[in-house]
XYZ file of C-alpha atoms in Angstrom:
254
model
C 119.925 60.777 67.140
C 118.589 59.586 63.771
C 120.905 56.674 63.718
C 119.732 55.575 67.193
C 116.042 55.833 66.136
C 116.741 53.659 63.053
C 118.043 50.957 65.226
C 121.650 51.030 63.926
C 124.228 49.097 65.914
C 125.295 51.706 68.370
C 126.063 51.227 72.104
C 123.034 52.082 74.265
C 124.957 54.664 76.366
C 125.753 56.554 73.100
C 122.078 56.657 72.234
C 121.146 57.855 75.695
C 123.693 60.570 75.423
C 122.075 61.883 72.371
C 118.548 61.334 73.393
C 118.781 62.844 76.916
C 118.795 66.476 75.921
C 115.823 65.862 73.599
C 113.859 64.203 76.328
C 114.747 66.863 78.890
C 113.339 69.630 76.578
C 110.048 67.830 76.604
C 109.511 67.741 80.319
C 106.804 70.164 81.319
C 107.651 72.762 84.062
C 106.144 72.613 87.533
C 102.587 73.907 87.737
C 100.333 74.481 90.838
C 97.342 72.258 91.336
C 94.016 73.612 89.712
C 96.096 75.800 87.432
C 97.167 75.543 83.766
C 100.719 76.545 82.816
C 101.549 77.499 79.223
C 105.307 77.304 79.028
C 105.566 78.789 75.616
C 104.069 82.124 76.790
C 105.076 81.837 80.408
C 101.435 82.244 81.475
C 99.785 80.663 84.464
C 95.965 80.401 84.495
C 94.369 79.866 87.853
C 91.072 81.631 87.094
C 87.811 80.170 88.482
C 89.783 77.477 90.358
C 87.989 77.843 93.714
C 91.303 79.018 95.305
C 91.167 80.427 98.809
C 94.857 81.500 98.909
C 97.757 82.236 96.565
C 98.927 78.761 95.284
C 102.381 77.548 95.865
C 104.702 76.274 93.212
C 104.211 79.011 90.665
C 106.994 78.778 88.093
C 109.595 81.520 88.675
C 109.725 82.395 85.044
C 106.006 83.278 84.963
C 105.280 86.438 83.085
C 101.423 86.581 83.287
C 99.500 85.237 86.276
C 95.742 84.974 86.288
C 94.144 84.514 89.798
C 90.894 86.265 89.083
C 87.361 85.012 90.185
C 88.543 82.965 93.169
C 87.942 83.251 96.999
C 91.295 84.635 98.034
C 91.068 86.895 101.107
C 94.577 88.164 101.706
C 97.960 88.340 100.118
C 100.892 87.093 102.312
C 104.103 88.996 102.257
C 106.112 86.385 100.396
C 103.437 85.416 97.773
C 105.319 86.778 94.731
C 108.826 87.060 95.993
C 110.133 84.573 93.447
C 108.350 86.002 90.429
C 110.960 88.389 89.291
C 109.840 88.385 85.657
C 106.136 88.953 86.289
C 104.614 91.555 84.014
C 100.748 91.043 84.525
C 99.028 90.181 87.771
C 95.299 89.610 87.754
C 93.651 89.431 91.189
C 90.144 90.845 90.386
C 86.851 89.388 91.551
C 88.202 87.909 94.784
C 87.514 88.620 98.419
C 90.813 90.321 99.296
C 90.220 92.636 102.270
C 93.762 93.106 103.451
C 97.271 93.251 102.112
C 100.130 91.994 104.407
C 102.770 94.585 105.012
C 105.025 94.579 101.932
C 102.894 91.956 100.132
C 103.441 93.747 96.799
C 106.925 95.073 97.468
C 108.609 91.957 95.974
C 107.038 92.543 92.556
C 109.828 93.213 90.133
C 110.288 96.406 88.065
C 109.005 94.623 85.014
C 105.463 94.540 86.383
C 103.203 96.567 83.972
C 99.698 95.681 85.164
C 98.258 95.120 88.677
C 94.573 94.379 88.859
C 92.935 94.565 92.385
C 89.489 95.536 91.259
C 86.202 93.924 92.491
C 87.559 92.992 95.974
C 86.848 93.987 99.557
C 89.717 96.463 100.239
C 88.813 99.347 102.616
C 92.326 100.613 103.335
C 95.791 100.507 101.814
C 98.957 102.554 102.193
C 101.988 103.417 100.074
C 104.065 100.929 102.066
C 101.895 98.066 100.936
C 102.636 98.687 97.256
C 106.274 99.562 97.578
C 107.816 101.284 94.544
C 105.774 99.621 91.753
C 105.008 101.823 88.736
C 102.641 99.274 87.130
C 99.298 100.402 85.897
C 96.975 99.704 88.730
C 93.266 98.973 88.976
C 91.448 99.653 92.336
C 88.036 100.276 91.384
C 84.928 98.440 92.854
C 86.265 98.216 96.428
C 84.524 99.502 99.608
C 87.208 102.166 100.219
C 87.390 104.279 103.262
C 88.576 107.664 101.988
C 91.105 109.335 104.260
C 94.559 110.826 104.111
C 96.304 107.415 103.707
C 94.177 106.586 100.564
C 94.740 110.076 99.180
C 98.481 109.715 99.488
C 98.244 106.258 97.839
C 96.325 107.695 94.932
C 98.965 110.333 94.418
C 101.711 107.617 94.300
C 100.312 104.904 92.233
C 100.077 104.836 88.415
C 96.322 104.278 88.305
C 94.567 103.274 85.034
C 92.885 106.565 83.942
C 89.706 104.978 82.646
C 89.008 103.190 85.999
C 89.841 106.041 88.401
C 86.179 107.177 88.687
C 85.332 103.714 89.975
C 87.239 104.289 93.164
C 84.270 105.315 95.338
C 84.184 106.458 98.972
C 82.080 103.976 100.793
C 82.880 105.632 104.109
C 84.494 109.013 104.747
C 84.257 112.137 106.814
C 83.176 113.903 103.665
C 81.625 112.895 100.290
C 80.242 109.396 101.000
C 79.266 107.651 97.830
C 81.294 109.975 95.593
C 84.429 109.112 93.531
C 87.581 110.015 95.395
C 89.092 111.744 92.464
C 86.075 113.952 92.128
C 86.390 115.035 95.765
C 90.076 115.770 95.394
C 89.394 117.745 92.189
C 86.763 119.877 94.096
C 89.479 120.855 96.636
C 88.804 118.423 99.448
C 92.065 117.532 101.174
C 91.689 114.599 103.610
C 95.270 115.166 104.955
C 94.469 118.767 105.956
C 91.183 117.519 107.445
C 93.095 114.961 109.414
C 95.525 117.625 110.711
C 92.677 119.917 111.684
C 90.958 117.076 113.571
C 94.270 116.302 115.297
C 94.757 119.952 116.249
C 91.185 120.180 117.649
C 91.724 117.021 119.629
C 94.900 118.380 121.040
C 93.179 121.666 122.052
C 90.271 119.820 123.673
C 92.797 117.650 125.623
C 94.766 120.661 126.779
C 91.519 122.448 127.819
C 90.348 119.429 129.786
C 93.725 119.120 131.479
C 93.851 122.843 132.349
C 90.235 122.634 133.757
C 91.177 119.678 135.938
C 94.156 121.504 137.307
C 91.955 124.537 138.174
C 89.376 122.290 139.815
C 92.133 120.695 141.889
C 93.571 123.966 142.965
C 90.152 125.366 143.960
C 89.395 122.098 145.831
C 92.806 122.232 147.611
C 92.356 125.856 148.601
C 88.795 125.284 149.910
C 90.006 122.234 151.892
C 92.738 124.262 153.522
C 90.277 127.096 154.373
C 87.891 124.549 155.935
C 90.682 122.972 157.937
C 91.902 126.467 159.113
C 88.293 127.352 160.130
C 87.857 124.189 162.051
C 91.097 124.683 163.786
C 90.241 128.251 164.705
C 86.840 127.250 166.065
C 88.546 124.515 168.086
C 90.950 127.147 169.616
C 88.014 129.411 170.533
C 86.232 126.547 172.214
C 89.106 125.979 174.625
C 88.544 127.428 178.185
C 90.592 130.662 178.849
C 93.271 130.298 181.581
C 92.296 131.688 184.966
C 94.625 133.796 187.116
C 95.855 132.232 190.397
C 95.526 134.113 193.850
C 99.377 134.463 193.978
C 99.377 136.290 190.634
C 96.567 138.586 191.854
C 98.377 139.555 195.109
C 101.539 140.139 193.288
C 99.837 142.551 191.022
C 98.057 144.340 193.785
C 101.208 144.813 195.910
C 102.962 146.286 192.936
C 100.358 148.994 192.653
């Protein structure tokens, strides 16, 4: 390579053969628009980029992905399917209000931090997060506290210092309180849900039984009314009169 640069008399194809690997190493990897990619640290910075959706073309070797402070509303299922080496995923301060089914399942086992704080999430389930064991941030979302969220809390590896920020914006009990505080006090949303289901079943059975009784009573009364009308009709018929022949026959017999 040095001899080629000094202009020594070497065939051009020999120089290209030496220079091609050096030039190839200087080519920068693909990077999404409005993002900055640092190849030396495998970091992709898309913060404050005005994004409304997860950008395409994120390098598959990305280790740290910053998407915070944008206008992203949802996460499609295949958004991170190619990022097998991802360790840190920052999605805070967006407008995410829904997670597509399995949107986070494709995140590899190397993921160590998942930040979904400061969004618009109301509901999420264990199926949405898959088997990830990454430290997760879910605080500052308008959560609806129910059995599904309780099961999710018990499954995820939540960041301890942010757990108290998971507030019940709506719930059958404890509106405005941290979910972890309600659970520590003995509230069990899953048992409440089962009780509500049992009560609903009992009410349904009672209504069905009541309707059956009403129908039976109505049916019996209708039959009684029909029988009464039929009897009155028979009574209204003229009684048969005896003919003279029948009278003479009877008299002769005596």
